[in-house]
């Protein structure tokens, strides 16, 4: 496995906090039912009806996420899986993570990632894709971190580390150390699942740095993007459009 996704300093990554009360009740049945179904002959078949049901449920979860109804999305998935109507796949799992993030529940997004993509995940879900990584980072940096998150070690402890800066001038929630610590946890989880940041993940990080006027952190993210061999796209340009210094650094670094 490759080295952690980011080795850029952040101080005082706290031990992971306990999930909010109710998280196991919402998430555990999904993984447990899917695991049980995969081990028996009661798992949904791959016929057209089950495929349609999975597509419809994924769309419903995405819609509930846009409405900020993560807990309802989780219950819909749990009911469908327990009734053997569907088996979760990577697209449904990604939609669920995104729904949790849009409801400002990084704790639930992280728990969903762990349950469906982490060690012991149900067979058939498949590996996470870039979309799952982007959704988990957005949950950390945009949706917010109520109650779960936190790091995995002590000071600068052994995990994916995010850029630190002493020059942030914003009191915006997106610039808070907690948000970046949550992002470090998200990157660690993704690295453990075999994912390294692609352009979409870098764009999420850059957008947060730009939005919070955290220019020095943005410089570090662009440097890491360059050293990782990741080329910018239109999303990168959009992410830094609000910060002249970052726009200039992007042009200088990538000659675009």
PDB file of C-alpha atoms in Angstrom:
ATOM      1  CA  UNK A   1       0.000   0.000   0.000  1.00  0.00           C
ATOM      2  CA  UNK A   2       1.195   3.468  -0.743  1.00  0.00           C
ATOM      3  CA  UNK A   3       2.177   5.935   1.928  1.00  0.00           C
ATOM      4  CA  UNK A   4      -0.563   8.033   3.562  1.00  0.00           C
ATOM      5  CA  UNK A   5      -2.227  10.414   1.166  1.00  0.00           C
ATOM      6  CA  UNK A   6      -0.965  13.580   2.828  1.00  0.00           C
ATOM      7  CA  UNK A   7       2.147  14.023   4.917  1.00  0.00           C
ATOM      8  CA  UNK A   8       1.792  17.725   5.542  1.00  0.00           C
ATOM      9  CA  UNK A   9       1.821  18.882   9.128  1.00  0.00           C
ATOM     10  CA  UNK A  10      -1.171  19.483  11.308  1.00  0.00           C
ATOM     11  CA  UNK A  11      -0.793  19.707  15.056  1.00  0.00           C
ATOM     12  CA  UNK A  12      -2.740  18.001  17.813  1.00  0.00           C
ATOM     13  CA  UNK A  13      -4.805  15.398  15.994  1.00  0.00           C
ATOM     14  CA  UNK A  14      -7.015  14.187  18.808  1.00  0.00           C
ATOM     15  CA  UNK A  15      -7.972  10.563  19.462  1.00  0.00           C
ATOM     16  CA  UNK A  16     -11.116   9.584  17.659  1.00  0.00           C
ATOM     17  CA  UNK A  17     -14.219  10.549  19.564  1.00  0.00           C
ATOM     18  CA  UNK A  18     -17.110   8.217  20.199  1.00  0.00           C
ATOM     19  CA  UNK A  19     -19.809   8.366  17.516  1.00  0.00           C
ATOM     20  CA  UNK A  20     -23.020  10.172  18.328  1.00  0.00           C
ATOM     21  CA  UNK A  21     -25.596   8.137  20.124  1.00  0.00           C
ATOM     22  CA  UNK A  22     -27.734   6.359  17.552  1.00  0.00           C
ATOM     23  CA  UNK A  23     -25.047   5.934  14.915  1.00  0.00           C
ATOM     24  CA  UNK A  24     -24.764   2.132  15.386  1.00  0.00           C
ATOM     25  CA  UNK A  25     -28.564   1.843  15.270  1.00  0.00           C
ATOM     26  CA  UNK A  26     -28.659   3.629  11.940  1.00  0.00           C
ATOM     27  CA  UNK A  27     -25.601   2.134  10.247  1.00  0.00           C
ATOM     28  CA  UNK A  28     -24.956  -1.291  11.737  1.00  0.00           C
ATOM     29  CA  UNK A  29     -28.119  -2.962  10.386  1.00  0.00           C
ATOM     30  CA  UNK A  30     -27.154  -2.093   6.836  1.00  0.00           C
ATOM     31  CA  UNK A  31     -23.771  -3.799   6.996  1.00  0.00           C
ATOM     32  CA  UNK A  32     -25.043  -6.681   9.126  1.00  0.00           C
ATOM     33  CA  UNK A  33     -27.989  -7.459   6.854  1.00  0.00           C
ATOM     34  CA  UNK A  34     -25.882  -7.206   3.710  1.00  0.00           C
ATOM     35  CA  UNK A  35     -23.225  -9.485   5.186  1.00  0.00           C
ATOM     36  CA  UNK A  36     -25.842 -12.025   6.251  1.00  0.00           C
ATOM     37  CA  UNK A  37     -27.539 -11.973   2.862  1.00  0.00           C
ATOM     38  CA  UNK A  38     -24.252 -12.402   1.011  1.00  0.00           C
ATOM     39  CA  UNK A  39     -23.520 -15.511   3.059  1.00  0.00           C
ATOM     40  CA  UNK A  40     -26.850 -17.161   2.271  1.00  0.00           C
ATOM     41  CA  UNK A  41     -29.041 -17.931  -0.680  1.00  0.00           C
ATOM     42  CA  UNK A  42     -31.376 -15.083   0.280  1.00  0.00           C
ATOM     43  CA  UNK A  43     -29.255 -12.361  -1.277  1.00  0.00           C
ATOM     44  CA  UNK A  44     -31.075 -10.429  -4.008  1.00  0.00           C
ATOM     45  CA  UNK A  45     -30.384 -11.766  -7.466  1.00  0.00           C
ATOM     46  CA  UNK A  46     -28.899  -9.734 -10.284  1.00  0.00           C
ATOM     47  CA  UNK A  47     -32.084  -9.746 -12.347  1.00  0.00           C
ATOM     48  CA  UNK A  48     -33.573  -6.635 -13.898  1.00  0.00           C
ATOM     49  CA  UNK A  49     -35.988  -6.067 -11.011  1.00  0.00           C
ATOM     50  CA  UNK A  50     -33.287  -6.034  -8.361  1.00  0.00           C
ATOM     51  CA  UNK A  51     -31.094  -3.788 -10.504  1.00  0.00           C
ATOM     52  CA  UNK A  52     -33.979  -1.363 -10.963  1.00  0.00           C
ATOM     53  CA  UNK A  53     -34.690  -1.409  -7.228  1.00  0.00           C
ATOM     54  CA  UNK A  54     -31.041  -0.604  -6.492  1.00  0.00           C
ATOM     55  CA  UNK A  55     -30.979   2.261  -8.997  1.00  0.00           C
ATOM     56  CA  UNK A  56     -34.244   3.672  -7.619  1.00  0.00           C
ATOM     57  CA  UNK A  57     -32.988   3.456  -4.037  1.00  0.00           C
ATOM     58  CA  UNK A  58     -29.698   5.149  -4.936  1.00  0.00           C
ATOM     59  CA  UNK A  59     -31.612   8.012  -6.551  1.00  0.00           C
ATOM     60  CA  UNK A  60     -33.905   8.283  -3.532  1.00  0.00           C
ATOM     61  CA  UNK A  61     -30.934   8.411  -1.147  1.00  0.00           C
ATOM     62  CA  UNK A  62     -29.331  11.145  -3.267  1.00  0.00           C
ATOM     63  CA  UNK A  63     -32.585  13.129  -3.228  1.00  0.00           C
ATOM     64  CA  UNK A  64     -32.960  12.765   0.548  1.00  0.00           C
ATOM     65  CA  UNK A  65     -29.356  13.862   0.929  1.00  0.00           C
ATOM     66  CA  UNK A  66     -30.002  17.032  -1.039  1.00  0.00           C
ATOM     67  CA  UNK A  67     -32.872  17.721   1.352  1.00  0.00           C
ATOM     68  CA  UNK A  68     -30.648  17.203   4.396  1.00  0.00           C
ATOM     69  CA  UNK A  69     -32.466  14.046   5.510  1.00  0.00           C
ATOM     70  CA  UNK A  70     -29.572  11.694   6.207  1.00  0.00           C
ATOM     71  CA  UNK A  71     -31.267   9.670   8.920  1.00  0.00           C
ATOM     72  CA  UNK A  72     -34.270   9.007   6.683  1.00  0.00           C
ATOM     73  CA  UNK A  73     -31.888   7.942   3.881  1.00  0.00           C
ATOM     74  CA  UNK A  74     -30.173   5.535   6.268  1.00  0.00           C
ATOM     75  CA  UNK A  75     -33.494   4.045   7.331  1.00  0.00           C
ATOM     76  CA  UNK A  76     -34.581   3.592   3.712  1.00  0.00           C
ATOM     77  CA  UNK A  77     -31.381   1.687   2.942  1.00  0.00           C
ATOM     78  CA  UNK A  78     -31.560  -0.372   6.131  1.00  0.00           C
ATOM     79  CA  UNK A  79     -35.171  -1.372   5.426  1.00  0.00           C
ATOM     80  CA  UNK A  80     -34.412  -2.338   1.824  1.00  0.00           C
ATOM     81  CA  UNK A  81     -31.340  -4.367   2.724  1.00  0.00           C
ATOM     82  CA  UNK A  82     -32.990  -6.109   5.656  1.00  0.00           C
ATOM     83  CA  UNK A  83     -35.950  -7.005   3.434  1.00  0.00           C
ATOM     84  CA  UNK A  84     -33.491  -8.507   0.926  1.00  0.00           C
ATOM     85  CA  UNK A  85     -34.741  -6.128  -1.750  1.00  0.00           C
ATOM     86  CA  UNK A  86     -31.263  -4.860  -2.629  1.00  0.00           C
ATOM     87  CA  UNK A  87     -27.613  -5.495  -1.915  1.00  0.00           C
ATOM     88  CA  UNK A  88     -25.602  -2.284  -1.475  1.00  0.00           C
ATOM     89  CA  UNK A  89     -23.059  -1.497  -4.147  1.00  0.00           C
ATOM     90  CA  UNK A  90     -20.397   1.201  -4.280  1.00  0.00           C
ATOM     91  CA  UNK A  91     -22.758   3.739  -5.873  1.00  0.00           C
ATOM     92  CA  UNK A  92     -25.388   3.345  -3.162  1.00  0.00           C
ATOM     93  CA  UNK A  93     -22.698   3.489  -0.476  1.00  0.00           C
ATOM     94  CA  UNK A  94     -21.291   6.680  -2.000  1.00  0.00           C
ATOM     95  CA  UNK A  95     -24.753   8.257  -2.183  1.00  0.00           C
ATOM     96  CA  UNK A  96     -25.279   7.395   1.478  1.00  0.00           C
ATOM     97  CA  UNK A  97     -21.965   8.963   2.517  1.00  0.00           C
ATOM     98  CA  UNK A  98     -22.832  12.072   0.534  1.00  0.00           C
ATOM     99  CA  UNK A  99     -26.291  12.262   2.109  1.00  0.00           C
ATOM    100  CA  UNK A 100     -24.762  12.150   5.584  1.00  0.00           C
ATOM    101  CA  UNK A 101     -22.320  14.910   4.699  1.00  0.00           C
ATOM    102  CA  UNK A 102     -25.049  17.126   3.291  1.00  0.00           C
ATOM    103  CA  UNK A 103     -26.837  16.797   6.621  1.00  0.00           C
ATOM    104  CA  UNK A 104     -23.727  18.056   8.446  1.00  0.00           C
ATOM    105  CA  UNK A 105     -23.097  14.621   9.908  1.00  0.00           C
ATOM    106  CA  UNK A 106     -19.476  13.730   9.299  1.00  0.00           C
ATOM    107  CA  UNK A 107     -19.771  11.151  12.074  1.00  0.00           C
ATOM    108  CA  UNK A 108     -22.434   9.285  10.110  1.00  0.00           C
ATOM    109  CA  UNK A 109     -20.568   9.682   6.813  1.00  0.00           C
ATOM    110  CA  UNK A 110     -17.437   8.216   8.381  1.00  0.00           C
ATOM    111  CA  UNK A 111     -19.396   5.388   9.995  1.00  0.00           C
ATOM    112  CA  UNK A 112     -21.026   4.570   6.652  1.00  0.00           C
ATOM    113  CA  UNK A 113     -17.646   4.552   4.909  1.00  0.00           C
ATOM    114  CA  UNK A 114     -16.193   2.267   7.579  1.00  0.00           C
ATOM    115  CA  UNK A 115     -19.164  -0.103   7.479  1.00  0.00           C
ATOM    116  CA  UNK A 116     -19.413  -0.404   3.709  1.00  0.00           C
ATOM    117  CA  UNK A 117     -15.815   0.035   2.553  1.00  0.00           C
ATOM    118  CA  UNK A 118     -13.689  -0.710   5.606  1.00  0.00           C
ATOM    119  CA  UNK A 119     -12.360  -4.010   6.968  1.00  0.00           C
ATOM    120  CA  UNK A 120     -15.114  -6.587   7.166  1.00  0.00           C
ATOM    121  CA  UNK A 121     -17.343  -4.732   4.693  1.00  0.00           C
ATOM    122  CA  UNK A 122     -20.097  -6.838   3.086  1.00  0.00           C
ATOM    123  CA  UNK A 123     -19.074  -8.779   0.021  1.00  0.00           C
ATOM    124  CA  UNK A 124     -20.509  -7.363  -3.154  1.00  0.00           C
ATOM    125  CA  UNK A 125     -20.284  -3.692  -2.214  1.00  0.00           C
ATOM    126  CA  UNK A 126     -17.007  -3.449  -4.062  1.00  0.00           C
ATOM    127  CA  UNK A 127     -14.114  -1.073  -3.509  1.00  0.00           C
ATOM    128  CA  UNK A 128     -14.703   2.636  -3.043  1.00  0.00           C
ATOM    129  CA  UNK A 129     -14.179   4.889  -6.030  1.00  0.00           C
ATOM    130  CA  UNK A 130     -13.075   8.476  -6.331  1.00  0.00           C
ATOM    131  CA  UNK A 131     -16.633   9.633  -5.708  1.00  0.00           C
ATOM    132  CA  UNK A 132     -16.661   8.033  -2.254  1.00  0.00           C
ATOM    133  CA  UNK A 133     -13.450   9.842  -1.343  1.00  0.00           C
ATOM    134  CA  UNK A 134     -14.784  13.162  -2.609  1.00  0.00           C
ATOM    135  CA  UNK A 135     -18.036  12.676  -0.679  1.00  0.00           C
ATOM    136  CA  UNK A 136     -16.231  11.851   2.564  1.00  0.00           C
ATOM    137  CA  UNK A 137     -13.971  14.896   2.226  1.00  0.00           C
ATOM    138  CA  UNK A 138     -16.947  17.130   1.499  1.00  0.00           C
ATOM    139  CA  UNK A 139     -18.634  15.741   4.612  1.00  0.00           C
ATOM    140  CA  UNK A 140     -15.579  16.729   6.641  1.00  0.00           C
ATOM    141  CA  UNK A 141     -14.951  20.149   5.139  1.00  0.00           C
ATOM    142  CA  UNK A 142     -18.309  21.364   3.914  1.00  0.00           C
ATOM    143  CA  UNK A 143     -21.009  19.454   5.751  1.00  0.00           C
ATOM    144  CA  UNK A 144     -19.360  19.708   9.113  1.00  0.00           C
ATOM    145  CA  UNK A 145     -18.408  17.453  11.872  1.00  0.00           C
ATOM    146  CA  UNK A 146     -20.876  16.917  14.583  1.00  0.00           C
ATOM    147  CA  UNK A 147     -19.812  14.395  17.103  1.00  0.00           C
ATOM    148  CA  UNK A 148     -17.661  11.783  15.471  1.00  0.00           C
ATOM    149  CA  UNK A 149     -14.400  12.380  13.603  1.00  0.00           C
ATOM    150  CA  UNK A 150     -11.231  13.211  15.314  1.00  0.00           C
ATOM    151  CA  UNK A 151      -7.879  11.788  14.488  1.00  0.00           C
ATOM    152  CA  UNK A 152      -6.243   8.480  15.081  1.00  0.00           C
ATOM    153  CA  UNK A 153      -3.165   9.351  17.073  1.00  0.00           C
ATOM    154  CA  UNK A 154      -1.424  11.921  19.210  1.00  0.00           C
ATOM    155  CA  UNK A 155       0.220  15.148  18.117  1.00  0.00           C
ATOM    156  CA  UNK A 156       1.034  14.892  14.425  1.00  0.00           C
ATOM    157  CA  UNK A 157       0.190  11.298  15.020  1.00  0.00           C
ATOM    158  CA  UNK A 158       0.834   8.775  12.357  1.00  0.00           C
ATOM    159  CA  UNK A 159      -1.992   9.572  10.016  1.00  0.00           C
ATOM    160  CA  UNK A 160      -2.743  11.466   6.884  1.00  0.00           C
ATOM    161  CA  UNK A 161      -1.851  15.016   7.787  1.00  0.00           C
ATOM    162  CA  UNK A 162      -3.221  18.229   6.412  1.00  0.00           C
ATOM    163  CA  UNK A 163      -1.396  21.494   5.771  1.00  0.00           C
ATOM    164  CA  UNK A 164      -1.115  23.744   8.783  1.00  0.00           C
ATOM    165  CA  UNK A 165      -0.970  27.494   8.624  1.00  0.00           C
ATOM    166  CA  UNK A 166      -0.610  30.270  11.126  1.00  0.00           C
ATOM    167  CA  UNK A 167      -1.863  32.899   8.702  1.00  0.00           C
ATOM    168  CA  UNK A 168      -5.530  32.058   8.381  1.00  0.00           C
ATOM    169  CA  UNK A 169      -7.558  35.231   8.657  1.00  0.00           C
ATOM    170  CA  UNK A 170     -11.008  33.708   8.612  1.00  0.00           C
ATOM    171  CA  UNK A 171     -13.371  32.759  11.390  1.00  0.00           C
ATOM    172  CA  UNK A 172     -15.403  30.773   8.858  1.00  0.00           C
ATOM    173  CA  UNK A 173     -16.410  27.302  10.124  1.00  0.00           C
ATOM    174  CA  UNK A 174     -14.684  25.782   7.096  1.00  0.00           C
ATOM    175  CA  UNK A 175     -11.341  27.069   8.371  1.00  0.00           C
ATOM    176  CA  UNK A 176     -11.647  25.507  11.828  1.00  0.00           C
ATOM    177  CA  UNK A 177      -8.950  23.041  12.933  1.00  0.00           C
ATOM    178  CA  UNK A 178     -11.699  20.491  13.623  1.00  0.00           C
ATOM    179  CA  UNK A 179     -12.719  20.503   9.961  1.00  0.00           C
ATOM    180  CA  UNK A 180      -9.152  19.875   8.803  1.00  0.00           C
ATOM    181  CA  UNK A 181      -8.635  17.177  11.420  1.00  0.00           C
ATOM    182  CA  UNK A 182     -11.781  15.482  10.120  1.00  0.00           C
ATOM    183  CA  UNK A 183     -10.373  15.771   6.600  1.00  0.00           C
ATOM    184  CA  UNK A 184      -7.154  14.113   7.788  1.00  0.00           C
ATOM    185  CA  UNK A 185      -9.210  11.244   9.207  1.00  0.00           C
ATOM    186  CA  UNK A 186     -11.107  10.956   5.917  1.00  0.00           C
ATOM    187  CA  UNK A 187      -7.856  10.795   3.955  1.00  0.00           C
ATOM    188  CA  UNK A 188      -6.521   8.132   6.301  1.00  0.00           C
ATOM    189  CA  UNK A 189      -9.623   6.001   5.837  1.00  0.00           C
ATOM    190  CA  UNK A 190      -9.416   6.338   2.078  1.00  0.00           C
ATOM    191  CA  UNK A 191      -5.707   5.477   2.041  1.00  0.00           C
ATOM    192  CA  UNK A 192      -6.437   2.357   4.103  1.00  0.00           C
ATOM    193  CA  UNK A 193      -9.049   1.397   1.488  1.00  0.00           C
ATOM    194  CA  UNK A 194      -6.481   1.802  -1.294  1.00  0.00           C
ATOM    195  CA  UNK A 195      -7.496   5.261  -2.502  1.00  0.00           C
ATOM    196  CA  UNK A 196      -5.155   8.161  -3.180  1.00  0.00           C
ATOM    197  CA  UNK A 197      -6.462  11.669  -3.943  1.00  0.00           C
ATOM    198  CA  UNK A 198      -7.376  12.306  -7.566  1.00  0.00           C
ATOM    199  CA  UNK A 199      -8.231  15.705  -8.969  1.00  0.00           C
ATOM    200  CA  UNK A 200     -11.717  15.754  -7.450  1.00  0.00           C
ATOM    201  CA  UNK A 201     -10.372  15.280  -3.924  1.00  0.00           C
ATOM    202  CA  UNK A 202      -7.779  18.005  -4.412  1.00  0.00           C
ATOM    203  CA  UNK A 203     -10.520  20.306  -5.680  1.00  0.00           C
ATOM    204  CA  UNK A 204     -12.568  19.745  -2.517  1.00  0.00           C
ATOM    205  CA  UNK A 205      -9.525  20.584  -0.373  1.00  0.00           C
ATOM    206  CA  UNK A 206      -8.657  23.646  -2.437  1.00  0.00           C
ATOM    207  CA  UNK A 207     -12.208  24.950  -2.384  1.00  0.00           C
ATOM    208  CA  UNK A 208     -12.228  24.852   1.390  1.00  0.00           C
ATOM    209  CA  UNK A 209      -8.837  26.564   1.662  1.00  0.00           C
ATOM    210  CA  UNK A 210      -9.975  29.238  -0.765  1.00  0.00           C
ATOM    211  CA  UNK A 211     -13.348  29.750   0.887  1.00  0.00           C
ATOM    212  CA  UNK A 212     -11.733  30.176   4.305  1.00  0.00           C
ATOM    213  CA  UNK A 213      -9.013  32.501   2.962  1.00  0.00           C
ATOM    214  CA  UNK A 214      -6.408  29.954   4.053  1.00  0.00           C
ATOM    215  CA  UNK A 215      -3.955  30.784   1.279  1.00  0.00           C
ATOM    216  CA  UNK A 216      -0.873  29.123   2.772  1.00  0.00           C
ATOM    217  CA  UNK A 217      -2.746  25.864   3.134  1.00  0.00           C
ATOM    218  CA  UNK A 218      -3.905  26.211  -0.444  1.00  0.00           C
ATOM    219  CA  UNK A 219      -0.293  26.593  -1.582  1.00  0.00           C
ATOM    220  CA  UNK A 220       0.627  23.362   0.198  1.00  0.00           C
ATOM    221  CA  UNK A 221      -2.295  21.511  -1.360  1.00  0.00           C
ATOM    222  CA  UNK A 222      -1.286  22.679  -4.844  1.00  0.00           C
ATOM    223  CA  UNK A 223       2.318  21.629  -4.195  1.00  0.00           C
ATOM    224  CA  UNK A 224       1.138  18.179  -3.112  1.00  0.00           C
ATOM    225  CA  UNK A 225      -1.083  17.972  -6.161  1.00  0.00           C
ATOM    226  CA  UNK A 226       1.917  18.717  -8.381  1.00  0.00           C
ATOM    227  CA  UNK A 227       4.228  16.244  -6.647  1.00  0.00           C
ATOM    228  CA  UNK A 228       1.528  13.556  -6.894  1.00  0.00           C
ATOM    229  CA  UNK A 229       1.332  13.999 -10.661  1.00  0.00           C
ATOM    230  CA  UNK A 230      -2.312  15.079 -10.575  1.00  0.00           C
ATOM    231  CA  UNK A 231      -3.253  17.547 -13.307  1.00  0.00           C
ATOM    232  CA  UNK A 232      -5.781  20.324 -12.650  1.00  0.00           C
ATOM    233  CA  UNK A 233      -9.112  20.516 -14.422  1.00  0.00           C
ATOM    234  CA  UNK A 234     -11.893  23.061 -14.714  1.00  0.00           C
ATOM    235  CA  UNK A 235     -12.964  22.221 -11.154  1.00  0.00           C
ATOM    236  CA  UNK A 236      -9.527  23.207  -9.885  1.00  0.00           C
ATOM    237  CA  UNK A 237      -9.779  26.579 -11.594  1.00  0.00           C
ATOM    238  CA  UNK A 238     -13.250  27.072 -10.110  1.00  0.00           C
ATOM    239  CA  UNK A 239     -12.038  26.094  -6.636  1.00  0.00           C
ATOM    240  CA  UNK A 240      -9.438  28.882  -6.509  1.00  0.00           C
ATOM    241  CA  UNK A 241     -11.233  31.551  -8.515  1.00  0.00           C
ATOM    242  CA  UNK A 242     -12.028  33.567  -5.411  1.00  0.00           C
ATOM    243  CA  UNK A 243      -8.377  33.929  -4.328  1.00  0.00           C
ATOM    244  CA  UNK A 244      -5.994  35.811  -6.576  1.00  0.00           C
ATOM    245  CA  UNK A 245      -2.913  34.387  -4.848  1.00  0.00           C
ATOM    246  CA  UNK A 246      -4.112  30.831  -5.368  1.00  0.00           C
ATOM    247  CA  UNK A 247      -5.039  31.519  -8.989  1.00  0.00           C
ATOM    248  CA  UNK A 248      -1.546  32.858  -9.618  1.00  0.00           C
ATOM    249  CA  UNK A 249       0.098  29.937  -7.827  1.00  0.00           C
ATOM    250  CA  UNK A 250      -1.968  27.470  -9.828  1.00  0.00           C
ATOM    251  CA  UNK A 251      -0.845  29.070 -13.077  1.00  0.00           C
ATOM    252  CA  UNK A 252       2.779  29.180 -11.984  1.00  0.00           C
ATOM    253  CA  UNK A 253       2.818  25.609 -10.669  1.00  0.00           C
ATOM    254  CA  UNK A 254       1.072  23.947 -13.581  1.00  0.00           C
ATOM    255  CA  UNK A 255       1.778  26.477 -16.336  1.00  0.00           C
ATOM    256  CA  UNK A 256      -1.895  26.770 -17.195  1.00  0.00           C
TER     257      UNK A 256
END
